[in-house]
Short mmCIF file of C-alpha atoms and ligand atoms in Angstrom, two decimals:
data_model
loop_
_atom_site.label_atom_id
_atom_site.label_comp_id
_atom_site.label_asym_id
_atom_site.label_seq_id
_atom_site.Cartn_x
_atom_site.Cartn_y
_atom_site.Cartn_z
CA MET N 290 -0.04 0.05 -0.05
CA SER N 291 1.36 3.56 -0.95
CA ASP N 292 1.81 6.36 1.40
CA ALA N 293 -1.20 8.01 -0.24
CA ALA N 294 -3.37 5.24 0.78
CA LEU N 295 -6.66 6.00 2.55
CA THR N 296 -7.94 4.38 5.53
CA LEU N 297 -11.64 4.30 6.50
CA ALA N 298 -12.74 3.41 10.01
CA LEU N 299 -15.99 1.66 10.33
CA SER N 300 -17.72 -0.25 13.19
CA LYS N 301 -19.69 -3.63 12.55
CA GLY N 302 -23.31 -3.65 12.45
CA ARG N 303 -25.91 -1.02 11.36
CA ILE N 304 -23.18 1.54 10.63
CA PHE N 305 -21.27 -0.87 8.41
CA ASP N 306 -24.25 -2.21 6.62
CA GLU N 307 -25.68 1.22 5.84
CA THR N 308 -22.35 2.69 4.65
CA LEU N 309 -21.89 -0.02 1.96
CA PRO N 310 -24.41 1.58 -0.36
CA LEU N 311 -22.64 4.96 -0.01
CA LEU N 312 -19.25 3.40 -0.80
CA ARG N 313 -20.67 1.76 -3.86
CA ALA N 314 -21.93 5.17 -4.98
CA ALA N 315 -18.34 6.38 -4.49
CA GLY N 316 -17.19 3.67 -6.71
CA MET N 317 -16.02 1.07 -4.33
CA GLU N 318 -17.00 -2.29 -2.79
CA ILE N 319 -15.60 -3.83 0.24
CA THR N 320 -14.34 -7.12 -1.07
CA GLU N 321 -14.28 -9.18 2.12
CA ASP N 322 -17.09 -10.19 4.35
CA PRO N 323 -16.37 -9.07 7.95
CA ASP N 324 -18.68 -11.84 9.28
CA LYS N 325 -16.74 -14.55 7.63
CA SER N 326 -13.36 -13.76 9.14
CA ARG N 327 -11.67 -12.27 12.24
CA LYS N 328 -9.67 -9.86 9.98
CA LEU N 329 -9.82 -6.21 11.13
CA ILE N 330 -8.21 -4.73 7.93
CA LEU N 331 -10.48 -5.16 4.85
CA ASN N 332 -9.58 -4.46 1.37
CA THR N 333 -11.74 -2.79 -1.02
CA SER N 334 -12.18 -2.84 -4.80
CA ARG N 335 -9.89 0.25 -4.94
CA ASP N 336 -6.18 -0.37 -4.29
CA ASP N 337 -5.73 2.90 -2.45
CA VAL N 338 -8.50 2.60 0.03
CA ARG N 339 -8.84 -0.01 3.04
CA VAL N 340 -11.39 -0.41 5.92
CA VAL N 341 -10.34 -0.95 9.44
CA LEU N 342 -12.89 -2.33 11.78
CA VAL N 343 -13.05 -0.71 15.10
CA ARG N 344 -15.48 -0.41 18.11
CA ALA N 345 -18.08 2.07 17.57
CA SER N 346 -16.77 4.39 20.33
CA ASP N 347 -13.34 4.23 19.01
CA VAL N 348 -13.94 5.56 15.51
CA PRO N 349 -13.41 9.25 16.44
CA THR N 350 -10.27 8.42 18.31
CA TYR N 351 -8.93 6.62 15.24
CA VAL N 352 -9.79 9.48 12.97
CA GLN N 353 -8.47 12.29 15.39
CA TYR N 354 -5.28 10.73 15.83
CA GLY N 355 -4.59 9.76 12.17
CA GLY N 356 -5.11 5.99 12.63
CA ALA N 357 -7.58 6.41 10.01
CA ASP N 358 -8.14 9.25 7.57
CA LEU N 359 -12.02 9.03 7.57
CA GLY N 360 -14.72 7.24 9.58
CA VAL N 361 -18.38 6.94 10.06
CA THR N 362 -19.70 7.44 13.59
CA GLY N 363 -22.94 8.10 15.33
CA LEU N 364 -23.70 11.64 16.53
CA ASP N 365 -23.94 10.02 20.08
CA THR N 366 -20.54 8.85 19.95
CA LEU N 367 -19.20 11.95 18.48
CA ILE N 368 -20.71 14.21 21.24
CA GLU N 369 -19.39 12.04 23.99
CA HIS N 370 -15.87 11.97 22.45
CA GLY N 371 -15.81 15.60 21.44
CA SER N 372 -15.05 16.69 17.92
CA GLN N 373 -11.61 18.05 18.27
CA GLY N 374 -9.47 17.70 15.21
CA LEU N 375 -12.32 16.25 13.16
CA TYR N 376 -13.88 17.71 10.15
CA GLN N 377 -17.42 16.72 9.81
CA PRO N 378 -18.52 17.33 6.28
CA LEU N 379 -21.74 15.19 6.09
CA ASP N 380 -24.65 13.85 7.98
CA LEU N 381 -25.17 10.60 6.29
CA LYS N 382 -28.62 10.15 7.87
CA ILE N 383 -27.98 6.44 8.33
CA ALA N 384 -28.36 4.29 11.54
CA ARG N 385 -31.01 6.69 12.60
CA CYS N 386 -32.50 6.54 16.13
CA ARG N 387 -32.94 8.90 19.01
CA MET N 388 -31.56 9.39 22.45
CA SER N 389 -34.19 9.26 25.13
CA VAL N 390 -34.86 9.15 28.89
CA ALA N 391 -36.76 6.14 30.10
CA VAL N 392 -38.07 4.94 33.34
CA ARG N 393 -40.07 2.12 34.87
CA SER N 394 -43.68 2.19 33.92
CA ASP N 395 -44.70 2.75 37.62
CA PHE N 396 -42.30 5.63 38.14
CA ASP N 397 -43.81 9.09 37.97
CA TYR N 398 -41.08 11.01 36.21
CA ALA N 399 -43.18 14.22 35.45
CA ALA N 400 -44.09 14.52 39.04
CA MET N 401 -40.47 13.93 40.24
CA VAL N 402 -39.28 16.51 37.95
CA LYS N 403 -41.97 19.07 38.99
CA GLN N 404 -40.99 18.52 42.72
CA GLY N 405 -37.52 19.15 42.00
CA ALA N 406 -36.40 15.77 43.12
CA ARG N 407 -32.77 14.60 42.58
CA LEU N 408 -32.76 11.81 40.03
CA LYS N 409 -30.39 8.92 39.73
CA VAL N 410 -29.62 8.56 36.13
CA ALA N 411 -27.73 5.47 34.63
CA THR N 412 -26.10 5.90 31.10
CA LYS N 413 -23.18 5.37 28.91
CA TYR N 414 -23.92 8.84 27.45
CA THR N 415 -22.91 10.91 30.49
CA THR N 416 -22.11 14.22 28.54
CA ILE N 417 -25.43 14.20 26.79
CA ALA N 418 -27.33 13.23 29.78
CA ARG N 419 -25.59 15.82 32.09
CA ASP N 420 -26.14 18.56 29.46
CA PHE N 421 -29.66 17.53 29.04
CA PHE N 422 -30.72 17.52 32.70
CA ALA N 423 -28.69 20.75 33.30
CA SER N 424 -30.65 22.43 30.66
CA LYS N 425 -33.95 21.44 32.34
CA GLY N 426 -32.56 22.46 35.78
CA VAL N 427 -33.02 18.85 37.06
CA HIS N 428 -30.31 17.78 39.61
CA VAL N 429 -28.89 14.21 38.71
CA ASP N 430 -26.61 11.69 40.29
CA MET N 431 -24.96 10.03 37.21
CA VAL N 432 -24.16 6.24 37.26
CA LYS N 433 -21.88 5.39 34.35
CA LEU N 434 -22.59 2.05 32.63
CA TYR N 435 -21.25 0.49 29.53
CA GLY N 436 -24.21 -1.54 28.42
CA SER N 437 -27.57 -3.33 29.23
CA MET N 438 -28.67 0.03 30.85
CA GLU N 439 -32.30 -1.07 30.91
CA LEU N 440 -31.38 -3.32 33.89
CA ALA N 441 -30.56 -0.22 36.10
CA PRO N 442 -34.20 0.89 36.88
CA LEU N 443 -35.28 -2.80 37.31
CA THR N 444 -32.63 -3.46 40.03
CA GLY N 445 -32.97 -0.16 41.74
CA LEU N 446 -29.56 1.01 40.58
CA ALA N 447 -31.27 4.26 39.09
CA ASP N 448 -34.53 5.93 38.64
CA ALA N 449 -33.94 6.71 34.85
CA ILE N 450 -31.63 5.79 31.99
CA VAL N 451 -30.59 7.78 29.11
CA ASP N 452 -30.06 5.53 25.97
CA LEU N 453 -30.50 4.93 22.25
CA VAL N 454 -33.98 3.92 21.16
CA SER N 455 -34.61 2.58 17.82
CA THR N 456 -37.79 0.44 17.61
CA GLY N 457 -38.59 0.77 21.15
CA ASN N 458 -38.77 -3.00 21.62
CA THR N 459 -35.91 -3.27 24.26
CA LEU N 460 -37.62 -0.76 26.51
CA LYS N 461 -41.11 -2.57 26.02
CA ALA N 462 -39.41 -6.04 26.85
CA ASN N 463 -38.12 -4.66 29.97
CA HIS N 464 -41.37 -2.69 31.04
CA LEU N 465 -39.70 0.80 30.62
CA VAL N 466 -41.37 3.67 29.07
CA GLU N 467 -39.65 6.61 27.10
CA VAL N 468 -40.45 9.89 28.91
CA GLU N 469 -38.34 12.47 27.08
CA ARG N 470 -36.77 12.47 23.69
CA ILE N 471 -33.37 14.21 23.94
CA MET N 472 -32.25 14.28 20.31
CA ASP N 473 -32.28 12.56 16.97
CA ILE N 474 -29.24 10.62 16.26
CA SER N 475 -27.62 9.62 12.97
CA SER N 476 -24.33 8.84 11.62
CA ARG N 477 -21.75 11.53 10.36
CA LEU N 478 -18.74 11.20 8.23
CA VAL N 479 -15.72 12.42 10.12
CA VAL N 480 -12.44 13.22 8.46
CA ASN N 481 -9.01 13.84 10.01
CA GLN N 482 -8.12 17.45 9.36
CA ALA N 483 -4.50 16.91 8.34
CA SER N 484 -5.64 14.20 5.98
CA LEU N 485 -8.04 16.41 4.36
CA LYS N 486 -5.24 18.78 3.47
CA MET N 487 -2.68 16.27 2.44
CA LYS N 488 -4.96 13.75 0.65
CA GLN N 489 -7.34 16.31 -0.65
CA ALA N 490 -7.40 14.86 -4.19
CA GLN N 491 -8.46 11.36 -2.82
CA ILE N 492 -10.96 12.57 -0.10
CA ARG N 493 -12.79 15.31 -1.96
CA PRO N 494 -14.30 13.11 -4.50
CA ILE N 495 -15.35 10.48 -1.91
CA ILE N 496 -17.18 13.32 0.06
CA ASP N 497 -18.79 14.71 -3.13
CA ALA N 498 -19.88 11.06 -4.15
CA PHE N 499 -21.48 10.60 -0.78
CA ALA N 500 -23.24 13.94 -0.82
CA LYS N 501 -24.63 13.21 -4.41
CA ALA N 502 -25.71 9.63 -3.23
CA LEU N 503 -27.52 11.31 -0.29
CA ALA N 504 -29.17 13.95 -2.48
CA ASP N 505 -30.33 11.13 -5.00
CA LYS N 506 -31.64 9.21 -2.04
CA ARG N 507 -33.66 12.31 -0.70
CA GLY N 508 -34.91 12.74 -4.13
CA MET N 509 -36.16 9.04 -4.41
CA GLU N 510 -37.85 9.54 -0.99
CA ARG N 511 -39.63 12.73 -2.08
CA TYR N 512 -40.84 11.34 -5.37
CA GLY N 513 -41.61 8.02 -3.91
CA PHE N 514 -44.05 9.46 -1.43
CA ALA N 515 -45.34 12.11 -3.80
CA LEU N 516 -46.53 9.44 -6.48
CA PRO N 517 -50.11 8.59 -6.80
CA MET N 518 -49.90 5.01 -6.05
CA ASP N 519 -53.33 4.17 -6.85
CA GLU N 520 -53.60 5.57 -10.31
CA ALA N 521 -53.30 3.28 -13.21
CA ALA N 522 -50.77 5.35 -15.23
CA ALA N 523 -48.60 7.51 -13.11
CA LYS N 524 -46.25 9.55 -15.26
CA VAL N 525 -43.30 11.30 -13.76
CA LEU N 526 -39.79 12.40 -14.60
CA ILE N 527 -37.30 11.60 -11.90
CA ASP N 528 -33.72 12.40 -11.32
CA PHE N 529 -32.13 9.02 -10.44
CA GLY N 530 -28.46 8.35 -10.19
CA GLY N 531 -27.49 11.49 -12.03
CA ARG N 532 -29.69 10.80 -15.10
CA GLN N 533 -33.23 11.86 -15.87
CA TRP N 534 -35.77 9.07 -16.46
CA LEU N 535 -39.30 9.16 -17.46
CA VAL N 536 -41.22 6.54 -15.76
CA TRP N 537 -44.79 5.14 -16.37
CA ASN N 538 -46.84 3.10 -14.05
CA ALA N 539 -44.43 4.00 -11.37
CA HIS N 540 -44.72 2.18 -8.05
CA PHE N 541 -41.98 2.77 -5.44
CA LYS N 542 -42.09 0.70 -2.44
CA ARG N 543 -40.93 2.02 0.85
CA GLU N 544 -38.44 -0.93 1.47
CA ARG N 545 -36.54 -0.17 -1.66
CA ILE N 546 -35.84 3.46 -0.64
CA GLY N 547 -32.94 2.46 1.58
CA ASP N 548 -30.77 1.40 -1.58
CA VAL N 549 -28.73 4.10 -2.95
CA PRO N 550 -28.57 4.11 -6.79
CA THR N 551 -25.35 3.46 -8.21
C1 PRP D 1643 -29.09 -0.16 21.59
C2 PRP D 1643 -29.64 0.57 22.91
C3 PRP D 1643 -30.73 -0.28 23.28
C4 PRP D 1643 -31.27 -0.84 21.90
C5 PRP D 1643 -32.46 -0.19 21.48
O1 PRP D 1643 -28.17 -1.10 22.03
O2 PRP D 1643 -28.50 0.64 23.87
O3 PRP D 1643 -30.37 -1.47 24.01
O4 PRP D 1643 -30.22 -0.68 21.01
O5 PRP D 1643 -33.07 -0.66 20.17
P1 PRP D 1643 -34.48 -0.71 20.09
O6 PRP D 1643 -35.28 0.45 20.54
O7 PRP D 1643 -34.59 -1.17 18.57
O8 PRP D 1643 -34.83 -2.00 20.90
P2 PRP D 1643 -27.31 -1.85 20.87
O9 PRP D 1643 -27.93 -3.05 20.29
O10 PRP D 1643 -26.83 -0.89 19.79
O11 PRP D 1643 -26.13 -2.36 21.75
P3 PRP D 1643 -25.45 -1.53 23.02
O12 PRP D 1643 -26.19 -1.97 24.12
O13 PRP D 1643 -23.97 -2.37 22.90
O14 PRP D 1643 -25.27 -0.15 22.68
#
């Protein structure tokens, strides 16, 4: 690999899966399946680009200190880590979920807040939680956890948790209810600031390709919802993958919208 090689840091799971279509739009495929080997460095179809697999919470660290030139990381992780040394050109709008406060269904959160009670809050996201409760003027004792936050209110460790919610199934399964929505979360592209200067010619086209793929996807979402689904002959001009298409009998399904056209 040459000195000018680019390293992209990704974490396995939703972020990895949902970044693949964007990479494809930027003209590269990851040629190895991370679930079929223990390899942490994966090749791509481009000789000058490789992917390193790191823990989600380590992505900003890798990019900040130059272990990777670029990375994809959740807004939650970025806020907790701090954005020093990181250029954040794009909200990729992938791995979307929300950061929320949840309590046991028999805990009267609203009354406790109204009374000015001191709350015990368990979370992995202490910066987000501290800022949120400070902005509400609620006093909290923070208990730092690294996972299975839902257990904390069930075992008496805490009154409330601050955690990511996607479908809400985990809360439901543990008899917890969401009482506040703190912020919407999605994943961001982060770039090492020095790499952006030194490897401008390689990095810029990738950022531009990601941005174009996102714009195309937004266009598809817009047209997809605007189409008169029940009409026999819908006729519409769409901008798809950088080209214009005239479509008859257009029927777009919601499930297909996740794919980014190549
Ligand atoms: C997150 C979060 C919840 C769950 C919520 O955990 O901490 O436990 O997802 O998802 P749901 O609303 O769709 O049920 P994740 O699986 O990311 O693992 P983690 O506990 O390691 O953060």
